[in-house]
Coordinates of C-alpha atoms in Angstrom, one line a residue:
X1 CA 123.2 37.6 168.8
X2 CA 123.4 39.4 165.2
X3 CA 124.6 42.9 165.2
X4 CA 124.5 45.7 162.9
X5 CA 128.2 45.0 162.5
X6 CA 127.9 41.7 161.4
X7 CA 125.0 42.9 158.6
X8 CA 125.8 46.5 157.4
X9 CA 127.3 47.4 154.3
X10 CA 130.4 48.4 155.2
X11 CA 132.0 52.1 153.5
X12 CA 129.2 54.2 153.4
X13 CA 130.4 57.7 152.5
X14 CA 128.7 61.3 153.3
X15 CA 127.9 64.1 151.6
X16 CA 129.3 67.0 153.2
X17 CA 126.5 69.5 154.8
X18 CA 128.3 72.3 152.7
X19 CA 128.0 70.2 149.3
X20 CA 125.6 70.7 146.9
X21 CA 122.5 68.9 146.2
X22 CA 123.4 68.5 142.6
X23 CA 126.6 66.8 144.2
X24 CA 124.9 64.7 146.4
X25 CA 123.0 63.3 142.9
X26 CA 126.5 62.3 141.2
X27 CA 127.7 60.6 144.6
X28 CA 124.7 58.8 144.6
X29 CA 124.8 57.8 140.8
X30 CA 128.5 56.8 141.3
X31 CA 127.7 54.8 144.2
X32 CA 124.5 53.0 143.2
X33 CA 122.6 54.2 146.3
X34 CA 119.4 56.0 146.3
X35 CA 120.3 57.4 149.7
X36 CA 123.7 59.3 151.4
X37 CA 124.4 60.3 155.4
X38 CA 125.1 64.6 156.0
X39 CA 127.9 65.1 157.6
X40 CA 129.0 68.5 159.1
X41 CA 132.2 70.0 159.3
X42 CA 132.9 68.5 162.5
X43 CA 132.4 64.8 160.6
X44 CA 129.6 64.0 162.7
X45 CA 126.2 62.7 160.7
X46 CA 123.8 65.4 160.3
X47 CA 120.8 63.8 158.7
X48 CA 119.9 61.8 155.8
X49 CA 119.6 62.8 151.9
X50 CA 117.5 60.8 149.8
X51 CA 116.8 60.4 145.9
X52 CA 113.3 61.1 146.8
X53 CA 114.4 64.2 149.1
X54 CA 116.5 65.8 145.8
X55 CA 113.0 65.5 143.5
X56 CA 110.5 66.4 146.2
X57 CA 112.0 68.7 147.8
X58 CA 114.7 70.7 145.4
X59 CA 113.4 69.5 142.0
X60 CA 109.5 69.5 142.3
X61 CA 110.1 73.2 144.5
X62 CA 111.4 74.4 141.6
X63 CA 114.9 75.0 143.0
X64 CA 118.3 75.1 141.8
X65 CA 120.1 71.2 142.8
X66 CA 123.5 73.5 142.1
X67 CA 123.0 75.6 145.2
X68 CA 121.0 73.5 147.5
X69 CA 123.1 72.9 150.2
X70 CA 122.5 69.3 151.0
X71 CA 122.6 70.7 155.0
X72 CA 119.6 72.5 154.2
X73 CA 118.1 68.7 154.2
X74 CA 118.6 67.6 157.1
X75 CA 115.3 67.3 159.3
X76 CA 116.4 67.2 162.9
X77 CA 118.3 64.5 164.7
X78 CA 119.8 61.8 162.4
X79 CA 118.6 58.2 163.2
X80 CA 121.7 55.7 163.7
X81 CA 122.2 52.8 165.2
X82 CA 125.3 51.6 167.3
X83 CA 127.3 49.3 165.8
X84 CA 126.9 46.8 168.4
X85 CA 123.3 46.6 168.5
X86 CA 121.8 43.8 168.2
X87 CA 119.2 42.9 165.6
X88 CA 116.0 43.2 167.6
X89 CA 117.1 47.1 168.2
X90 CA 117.8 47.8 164.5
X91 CA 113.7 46.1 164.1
X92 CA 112.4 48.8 166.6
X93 CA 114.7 51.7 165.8
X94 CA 113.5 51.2 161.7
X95 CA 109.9 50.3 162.9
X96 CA 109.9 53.1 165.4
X97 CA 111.2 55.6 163.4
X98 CA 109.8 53.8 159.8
X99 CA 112.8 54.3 158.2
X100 CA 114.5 51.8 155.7
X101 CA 118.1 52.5 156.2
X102 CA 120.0 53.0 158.8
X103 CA 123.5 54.6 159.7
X104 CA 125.6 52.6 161.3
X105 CA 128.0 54.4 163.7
X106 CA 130.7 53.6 166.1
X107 CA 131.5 56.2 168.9
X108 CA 130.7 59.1 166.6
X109 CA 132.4 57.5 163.5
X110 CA 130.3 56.5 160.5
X111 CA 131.1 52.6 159.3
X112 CA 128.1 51.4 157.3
X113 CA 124.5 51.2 156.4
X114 CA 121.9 48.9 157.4
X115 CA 119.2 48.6 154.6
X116 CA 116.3 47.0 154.6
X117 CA 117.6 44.2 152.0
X118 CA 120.8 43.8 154.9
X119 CA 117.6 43.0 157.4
X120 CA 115.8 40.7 154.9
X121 CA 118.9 38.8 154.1
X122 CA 120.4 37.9 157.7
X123 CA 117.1 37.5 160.0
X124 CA 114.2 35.3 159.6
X125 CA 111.2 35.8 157.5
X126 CA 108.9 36.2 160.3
X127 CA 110.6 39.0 161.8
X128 CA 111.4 40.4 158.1
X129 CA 107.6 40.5 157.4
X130 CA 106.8 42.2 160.7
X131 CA 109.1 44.9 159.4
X132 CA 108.0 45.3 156.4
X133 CA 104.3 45.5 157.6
X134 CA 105.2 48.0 159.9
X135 CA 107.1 50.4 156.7
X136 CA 104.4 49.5 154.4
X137 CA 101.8 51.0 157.0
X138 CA 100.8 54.7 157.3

């Protein structure tokens, strides 16, 4: 049995929920990730903030990415998955919820990402496609 353990990508950092968007941009460009975890003051994940969030929502609105607090992004419950769930939950839970990445938590402790590209990489292409047909669909 594969588990989200075994396939994340291991060190994902968070934004704080108190940062700024224009902050969240530079941790992104540092880290080569088009996406970061919110995480509140009490270190528990908050939501997601993605590339497309910052020009959509805070670029395209015509606000200011220096006072944007990247909290003020964060859409209702954040969708995780444990880190020892097994492969065929990460397919529903990305399915279910169409989402591409995934924060990877243990307890209430943040330990990686699963992306996509981990999925495509350790599971076979059947099950791969299936994903991807159900992301790709409206």
């Amino acid at each position: 049995m594969t588990t989200a353990r075994e396939i994340m990508t291991g060190g994902a950092e968070c934004i704080g929920a108190e940062e700024s968007v224009l902050e969240a941009a530079r941790k992104m460009k540092q880290l080569g990730v088009g996406a970061l975890p919110i995480c509140g003051t009490d270190n528990r994940l908050k939501g997601m903030l993605t590339d497309r969030d910052i020009v959509v929502k805070v670029l395209g609105a015509g606000k200011d990415s220096s006072t944007v607090k990247a909290g003020e992004l964060a859409q209702g419950e954040a969708v995780t998955i444990g880190a020892d769930d097994d492969a065929d939950e990460i397919l529903r839970t990305m399915t279910r919820h169409k989402v591409r990445r995934l924060p990877v938590i243990d307890g209430h402790e943040l330990v990686g990402m699963v992306a996509q590209a981990d999925v495509a990489r350790a599971l076979p292409d059947a099950k791969v496609g299936d994903l991807l047909e159900a992301l790709s669909s409206d």
